[in-house]
Amino acid sequence: MVSESNLERLLTDGQFVVCGEMSPPQGADKAAILKKCDYFRNVVDAVNLTDNQTAIVRMSSVMSSVFALEGGVEPIMQITCRDRNRLAQQSDILGAYAAGVRNVLCLTGDYMTFGNHPDAKGVFDLDSVQLIHTVADMNEGRFLCGEEMKTPPRMFIGGAANPFAEPFDLRIMRLGKKIHAGMRFVQTQPVFDFPRFDRWIKAVRDEGYDREAYILAGVMPVKSVKALDYMRESVPGMSIDDEYIDRMKSADDPKEEGVRICVETIKRLKETPGVSGVHIMPVMWESITPRIVEESGLLPRPAGGQPE
Amino acid sequence: MIVAHRKNIQDLKSLLAQHKRILVLGCGTCVTVCLAGGEREVGMISSALRIAYKLDEQEHDILELTIERQCENEFMEQIIENVQNVDAVLSLACGAGVQAMAERFPNTPVYAGLDTKFIGILQEQGIWTEKCAACGKCVLGEYGAVCPITRCSKSLLNGPCGGARDGKCEVSPDTDCGWQLIYDRLKAIGQLDRILEPAPMHDWSKSHEGGCRKIVREDQRIVVK
């Protein structure tokens, strides 16, 4: 254990963990976060607070994470390289830790042109591997420049992996780089393509990476076939098996079918060697999380799921 | 070479509206090669401006001239008289040439007729592509001579990001994923091991982030005592 993260504690204890995800509001609305916390409290072990995802401006992931703590939910603060340089990243880590945040997910960030400020200047001072390295250094009491700090943070460090993108060898190689840099848990893109996911997780096991970092597989409940089509066409790096498109298309009640697919996926992932948990990301449909966790047979969550 | 692209004629027309005698000045080096600001483009832009002003029933004298390089004093010396006889210069050079002209002729308004785009190459007839971001600390040797800073949209030294698809960048399906190119190239030359270890942070202080740059070489300087 490097942190006081409950997520880390559960993973260390060998529990199959469940993470959720919530989008901070597009406004100065703290109540919106507290309301969403009701969907997650005692239902999942930790929740991602996204950082201007798809390059659309929202409340900062730092403050949203702090509000999630107030709402009784353990936050996983996402932090991208797109909007901050190494100074801002380190200062946000310090502030977030001081406020009680114990998990951080280091990402590159979606490109500016996807969002609502396409003319913005992207920062990309560090890349996500270097950001992971930075937080690992900070955990050991050093700033990136080498200077020592008196009160270091102790963050549980996560990163992302895409099992579905090519070139395959390079993806595995990059996962290794992130682990080498200090990543201790991984969240993947949502699984809608088991042949590819199985091939990836096998390569991960063959390298022994599943023993060096906890692999949390992504899942996503969708409401319609349109959502799947959109992801296949427009979301970078996604892969969707035709099976799911056909099932959603022919379903009498697509919402129910979306839930069914998600629950089946979780159950199958739970039986997949090398997978330590799931990361449920219902985009703008957070309220469905409790039902999915329950139908997946993952309730009640292990005790101690509350932040101090 | 430095690659540039012509500004919109209507914008140039309003930018220059207050000046009666205008010298449209081409540059014979990079921007000639990339077909943006050479002698031929001087002729085209001058004609377009003449027509645009005429349609507005405005009187403007548009003069045409092209020198070898606007970024070197030696060539600017040749046109001192021409510049003295006009109210303004529309420079079809890159950003360096425009500013060199303004420094050489401190009392003459100088305007940019081009948008300077990048350091790049002619990829195929009619297509120019960016290859170098002039970051000041070249890492090409470590990446099989494919630049991660320029060719990857996010300038990742430890790429690729999760967004690449079928070898294309998430930013545009018309753009190759820089990291796919790096991977293919290193594999082809048997040097994949170069990217096994995490690459350290880039030293951006050598780029424009370190302030406006200057190179001083004492061995090349002529010091007048």
JSON list of N, CA and C in Angstrom, two decimals, chain B residues 35-75:
[
{"chain": "B", "resi": 35, "resn": "LEU", "atom": "N", "xyz": [5.24, 28.00, -53.95]},
{"chain": "B", "resi": 35, "resn": "LEU", "atom": "CA", "xyz": [4.22, 28.64, -54.80]},
{"chain": "B", "resi": 35, "resn": "LEU", "atom": "C", "xyz": [3.28, 29.57, -54.03]},
{"chain": "B", "resi": 36, "resn": "ALA", "atom": "N", "xyz": [3.87, 30.31, -53.08]},
{"chain": "B", "resi": 36, "resn": "ALA", "atom": "CA", "xyz": [3.03, 31.22, -52.30]},
{"chain": "B", "resi": 36, "resn": "ALA", "atom": "C", "xyz": [3.43, 32.68, -52.48]},
{"chain": "B", "resi": 37, "resn": "GLY", "atom": "N", "xyz": [4.75, 32.93, -52.63]},
{"chain": "B", "resi": 37, "resn": "GLY", "atom": "CA", "xyz": [5.17, 34.34, -52.63]},
{"chain": "B", "resi": 37, "resn": "GLY", "atom": "C", "xyz": [6.31, 34.67, -53.57]},
{"chain": "B", "resi": 38, "resn": "GLY", "atom": "N", "xyz": [6.42, 33.92, -54.67]},
{"chain": "B", "resi": 38, "resn": "GLY", "atom": "CA", "xyz": [7.46, 34.21, -55.66]},
{"chain": "B", "resi": 38, "resn": "GLY", "atom": "C", "xyz": [6.98, 35.20, -56.70]},
{"chain": "B", "resi": 39, "resn": "GLU", "atom": "N", "xyz": [7.77, 35.35, -57.76]},
{"chain": "B", "resi": 39, "resn": "GLU", "atom": "CA", "xyz": [7.47, 36.34, -58.81]},
{"chain": "B", "resi": 39, "resn": "GLU", "atom": "C", "xyz": [6.08, 36.11, -59.42]},
{"chain": "B", "resi": 40, "resn": "ARG", "atom": "N", "xyz": [5.76, 34.84, -59.65]},
{"chain": "B", "resi": 40, "resn": "ARG", "atom": "CA", "xyz": [4.47, 34.51, -60.25]},
{"chain": "B", "resi": 40, "resn": "ARG", "atom": "C", "xyz": [3.31, 34.96, -59.34]},
{"chain": "B", "resi": 41, "resn": "GLU", "atom": "N", "xyz": [3.44, 34.69, -58.03]},
{"chain": "B", "resi": 41, "resn": "GLU", "atom": "CA", "xyz": [2.37, 35.06, -57.10]},
{"chain": "B", "resi": 41, "resn": "GLU", "atom": "C", "xyz": [2.30, 36.57, -56.90]},
{"chain": "B", "resi": 42, "resn": "VAL", "atom": "N", "xyz": [3.46, 37.24, -57.01]},
{"chain": "B", "resi": 42, "resn": "VAL", "atom": "CA", "xyz": [3.45, 38.72, -56.95]},
{"chain": "B", "resi": 42, "resn": "VAL", "atom": "C", "xyz": [2.55, 39.25, -58.06]},
{"chain": "B", "resi": 43, "resn": "GLY", "atom": "N", "xyz": [2.71, 38.68, -59.25]},
{"chain": "B", "resi": 43, "resn": "GLY", "atom": "CA", "xyz": [1.89, 39.11, -60.40]},
{"chain": "B", "resi": 43, "resn": "GLY", "atom": "C", "xyz": [0.41, 38.84, -60.15]},
{"chain": "B", "resi": 44, "resn": "MET", "atom": "N", "xyz": [0.13, 37.65, -59.62]},
{"chain": "B", "resi": 44, "resn": "MET", "atom": "CA", "xyz": [-1.28, 37.28, -59.41]},
{"chain": "B", "resi": 44, "resn": "MET", "atom": "C", "xyz": [-1.94, 38.15, -58.35]},
{"chain": "B", "resi": 45, "resn": "ILE", "atom": "N", "xyz": [-1.23, 38.36, -57.25]},
{"chain": "B", "resi": 45, "resn": "ILE", "atom": "CA", "xyz": [-1.83, 39.13, -56.14]},
{"chain": "B", "resi": 45, "resn": "ILE", "atom": "C", "xyz": [-1.96, 40.60, -56.55]},
{"chain": "B", "resi": 46, "resn": "SER", "atom": "N", "xyz": [-0.96, 41.10, -57.28]},
{"chain": "B", "resi": 46, "resn": "SER", "atom": "CA", "xyz": [-1.04, 42.50, -57.73]},
{"chain": "B", "resi": 46, "resn": "SER", "atom": "C", "xyz": [-2.24, 42.70, -58.64]},
{"chain": "B", "resi": 47, "resn": "SER", "atom": "N", "xyz": [-2.43, 41.80, -59.59]},
{"chain": "B", "resi": 47, "resn": "SER", "atom": "CA", "xyz": [-3.57, 41.92, -60.50]},
{"chain": "B", "resi": 47, "resn": "SER", "atom": "C", "xyz": [-4.89, 41.86, -59.73]},
{"chain": "B", "resi": 48, "resn": "ALA", "atom": "N", "xyz": [-4.95, 40.93, -58.78]},
{"chain": "B", "resi": 48, "resn": "ALA", "atom": "CA", "xyz": [-6.18, 40.78, -58.00]},
{"chain": "B", "resi": 48, "resn": "ALA", "atom": "C", "xyz": [-6.48, 42.05, -57.22]},
{"chain": "B", "resi": 49, "resn": "LEU", "atom": "N", "xyz": [-5.43, 42.66, -56.65]},
{"chain": "B", "resi": 49, "resn": "LEU", "atom": "CA", "xyz": [-5.63, 43.90, -55.88]},
{"chain": "B", "resi": 49, "resn": "LEU", "atom": "C", "xyz": [-6.08, 45.04, -56.79]},
{"chain": "B", "resi": 50, "resn": "ARG", "atom": "N", "xyz": [-5.44, 45.12, -57.97]},
{"chain": "B", "resi": 50, "resn": "ARG", "atom": "CA", "xyz": [-5.82, 46.19, -58.91]},
{"chain": "B", "resi": 50, "resn": "ARG", "atom": "C", "xyz": [-7.29, 46.08, -59.27]},
{"chain": "B", "resi": 51, "resn": "ILE", "atom": "N", "xyz": [-7.72, 44.87, -59.58]},
{"chain": "B", "resi": 51, "resn": "ILE", "atom": "CA", "xyz": [-9.13, 44.65, -59.96]},
{"chain": "B", "resi": 51, "resn": "ILE", "atom": "C", "xyz": [-10.05, 45.01, -58.79]},
{"chain": "B", "resi": 52, "resn": "ALA", "atom": "N", "xyz": [-9.67, 44.53, -57.59]},
{"chain": "B", "resi": 52, "resn": "ALA", "atom": "CA", "xyz": [-10.52, 44.76, -56.41]},
{"chain": "B", "resi": 52, "resn": "ALA", "atom": "C", "xyz": [-10.68, 46.25, -56.14]},
{"chain": "B", "resi": 53, "resn": "TYR", "atom": "N", "xyz": [-9.57, 47.01, -56.25]},
{"chain": "B", "resi": 53, "resn": "TYR", "atom": "CA", "xyz": [-9.67, 48.45, -55.99]},
{"chain": "B", "resi": 53, "resn": "TYR", "atom": "C", "xyz": [-10.46, 49.15, -57.09]},
{"chain": "B", "resi": 54, "resn": "LYS", "atom": "N", "xyz": [-10.25, 48.70, -58.34]},
{"chain": "B", "resi": 54, "resn": "LYS", "atom": "CA", "xyz": [-10.94, 49.31, -59.47]},
{"chain": "B", "resi": 54, "resn": "LYS", "atom": "C", "xyz": [-12.46, 49.15, -59.34]},
{"chain": "B", "resi": 55, "resn": "LEU", "atom": "N", "xyz": [-12.86, 47.96, -58.90]},
{"chain": "B", "resi": 55, "resn": "LEU", "atom": "CA", "xyz": [-14.30, 47.71, -58.72]},
{"chain": "B", "resi": 55, "resn": "LEU", "atom": "C", "xyz": [-14.90, 48.68, -57.70]},
{"chain": "B", "resi": 56, "resn": "ASP", "atom": "N", "xyz": [-14.06, 49.11, -56.75]},
{"chain": "B", "resi": 56, "resn": "ASP", "atom": "CA", "xyz": [-14.51, 50.08, -55.75]},
{"chain": "B", "resi": 56, "resn": "ASP", "atom": "C", "xyz": [-14.27, 51.52, -56.20]},
{"chain": "B", "resi": 57, "resn": "GLU", "atom": "N", "xyz": [-13.81, 51.65, -57.44]},
{"chain": "B", "resi": 57, "resn": "GLU", "atom": "CA", "xyz": [-13.47, 52.96, -58.01]},
{"chain": "B", "resi": 57, "resn": "GLU", "atom": "C", "xyz": [-12.47, 53.71, -57.16]},
{"chain": "B", "resi": 58, "resn": "GLN", "atom": "N", "xyz": [-11.48, 52.97, -56.68]},
{"chain": "B", "resi": 58, "resn": "GLN", "atom": "CA", "xyz": [-10.39, 53.58, -55.89]},
{"chain": "B", "resi": 58, "resn": "GLN", "atom": "C", "xyz": [-9.12, 53.61, -56.74]},
{"chain": "B", "resi": 59, "resn": "GLU", "atom": "N", "xyz": [-8.31, 54.64, -56.52]},
{"chain": "B", "resi": 59, "resn": "GLU", "atom": "CA", "xyz": [-7.05, 54.78, -57.25]},
{"chain": "B", "resi": 59, "resn": "GLU", "atom": "C", "xyz": [-5.90, 54.28, -56.39]},
{"chain": "B", "resi": 60, "resn": "HIS", "atom": "N", "xyz": [-5.23, 53.23, -56.83]},
{"chain": "B", "resi": 60, "resn": "HIS", "atom": "CA", "xyz": [-4.04, 52.74, -56.13]},
{"chain": "B", "resi": 60, "resn": "HIS", "atom": "C", "xyz": [-2.99, 52.36, -57.17]},
{"chain": "B", "resi": 61, "resn": "ASP", "atom": "N", "xyz": [-1.74, 52.71, -56.88]},
{"chain": "B", "resi": 61, "resn": "ASP", "atom": "CA", "xyz": [-0.63, 52.26, -57.73]},
{"chain": "B", "resi": 61, "resn": "ASP", "atom": "C", "xyz": [-0.06, 50.99, -57.11]},
{"chain": "B", "resi": 62, "resn": "ILE", "atom": "N", "xyz": [-0.09, 49.91, -57.85]},
{"chain": "B", "resi": 62, "resn": "ILE", "atom": "CA", "xyz": [0.47, 48.66, -57.33]},
{"chain": "B", "resi": 62, "resn": "ILE", "atom": "C", "xyz": [1.74, 48.34, -58.11]},
{"chain": "B", "resi": 63, "resn": "LEU", "atom": "N", "xyz": [2.86, 48.32, -57.43]},
{"chain": "B", "resi": 63, "resn": "LEU", "atom": "CA", "xyz": [4.14, 48.02, -58.08]},
{"chain": "B", "resi": 63, "resn": "LEU", "atom": "C", "xyz": [4.58, 46.61, -57.74]},
{"chain": "B", "resi": 64, "resn": "GLU", "atom": "N", "xyz": [5.31, 45.98, -58.64]},
{"chain": "B", "resi": 64, "resn": "GLU", "atom": "CA", "xyz": [5.70, 44.57, -58.43]},
{"chain": "B", "resi": 64, "resn": "GLU", "atom": "C", "xyz": [7.21, 44.41, -58.44]},
{"chain": "B", "resi": 65, "resn": "LEU", "atom": "N", "xyz": [7.70, 43.58, -57.54]},
{"chain": "B", "resi": 65, "resn": "LEU", "atom": "CA", "xyz": [9.15, 43.33, -57.48]},
{"chain": "B", "resi": 65, "resn": "LEU", "atom": "C", "xyz": [9.39, 42.05, -56.70]},
{"chain": "B", "resi": 66, "resn": "THR", "atom": "N", "xyz": [10.45, 41.34, -57.06]},
{"chain": "B", "resi": 66, "resn": "THR", "atom": "CA", "xyz": [10.81, 40.14, -56.29]},
{"chain": "B", "resi": 66, "resn": "THR", "atom": "C", "xyz": [12.32, 40.14, -56.08]},
{"chain": "B", "resi": 67, "resn": "ILE", "atom": "N", "xyz": [12.75, 39.90, -54.85]},
{"chain": "B", "resi": 67, "resn": "ILE", "atom": "CA", "xyz": [14.19, 39.78, -54.59]},
{"chain": "B", "resi": 67, "resn": "ILE", "atom": "C", "xyz": [14.52, 38.36, -54.15]},
{"chain": "B", "resi": 68, "resn": "GLU", "atom": "N", "xyz": [15.80, 38.05, -54.17]},
{"chain": "B", "resi": 68, "resn": "GLU", "atom": "CA", "xyz": [16.24, 36.67, -53.91]},
{"chain": "B", "resi": 68, "resn": "GLU", "atom": "C", "xyz": [15.82, 36.20, -52.52]},
{"chain": "B", "resi": 69, "resn": "ARG", "atom": "N", "xyz": [16.08, 37.05, -51.51]},
{"chain": "B", "resi": 69, "resn": "ARG", "atom": "CA", "xyz": [15.70, 36.70, -50.13]},
{"chain": "B", "resi": 69, "resn": "ARG", "atom": "C", "xyz": [15.40, 37.97, -49.35]},
{"chain": "B", "resi": 70, "resn": "GLN", "atom": "N", "xyz": [14.23, 37.99, -48.71]},
{"chain": "B", "resi": 70, "resn": "GLN", "atom": "CA", "xyz": [13.88, 39.16, -47.90]},
{"chain": "B", "resi": 70, "resn": "GLN", "atom": "C", "xyz": [14.48, 39.06, -46.50]},
{"chain": "B", "resi": 71, "resn": "CYS", "atom": "N", "xyz": [15.04, 37.91, -46.16]},
{"chain": "B", "resi": 71, "resn": "CYS", "atom": "CA", "xyz": [15.60, 37.76, -44.82]},
{"chain": "B", "resi": 71, "resn": "CYS", "atom": "C", "xyz": [17.08, 38.11, -44.78]},
{"chain": "B", "resi": 72, "resn": "GLU", "atom": "N", "xyz": [17.61, 38.64, -45.89]},
{"chain": "B", "resi": 72, "resn": "GLU", "atom": "CA", "xyz": [19.04, 38.99, -45.88]},
{"chain": "B", "resi": 72, "resn": "GLU", "atom": "C", "xyz": [19.25, 40.41, -46.38]},
{"chain": "B", "resi": 73, "resn": "ASN", "atom": "N", "xyz": [20.01, 41.13, -45.61]},
{"chain": "B", "resi": 73, "resn": "ASN", "atom": "CA", "xyz": [20.26, 42.54, -45.88]},
{"chain": "B", "resi": 73, "resn": "ASN", "atom": "C", "xyz": [20.81, 42.78, -47.28]},
{"chain": "B", "resi": 74, "resn": "GLU", "atom": "N", "xyz": [21.74, 41.92, -47.69]},
{"chain": "B", "resi": 74, "resn": "GLU", "atom": "CA", "xyz": [22.39, 42.04, -48.98]},
{"chain": "B", "resi": 74, "resn": "GLU", "atom": "C", "xyz": [21.37, 42.23, -50.12]},
{"chain": "B", "resi": 75, "resn": "PHE", "atom": "N", "xyz": [20.28, 41.49, -50.05]},
{"chain": "B", "resi": 75, "resn": "PHE", "atom": "CA", "xyz": [19.29, 41.58, -51.12]},
{"chain": "B", "resi": 75, "resn": "PHE", "atom": "C", "xyz": [18.36, 42.77, -50.93]}
]
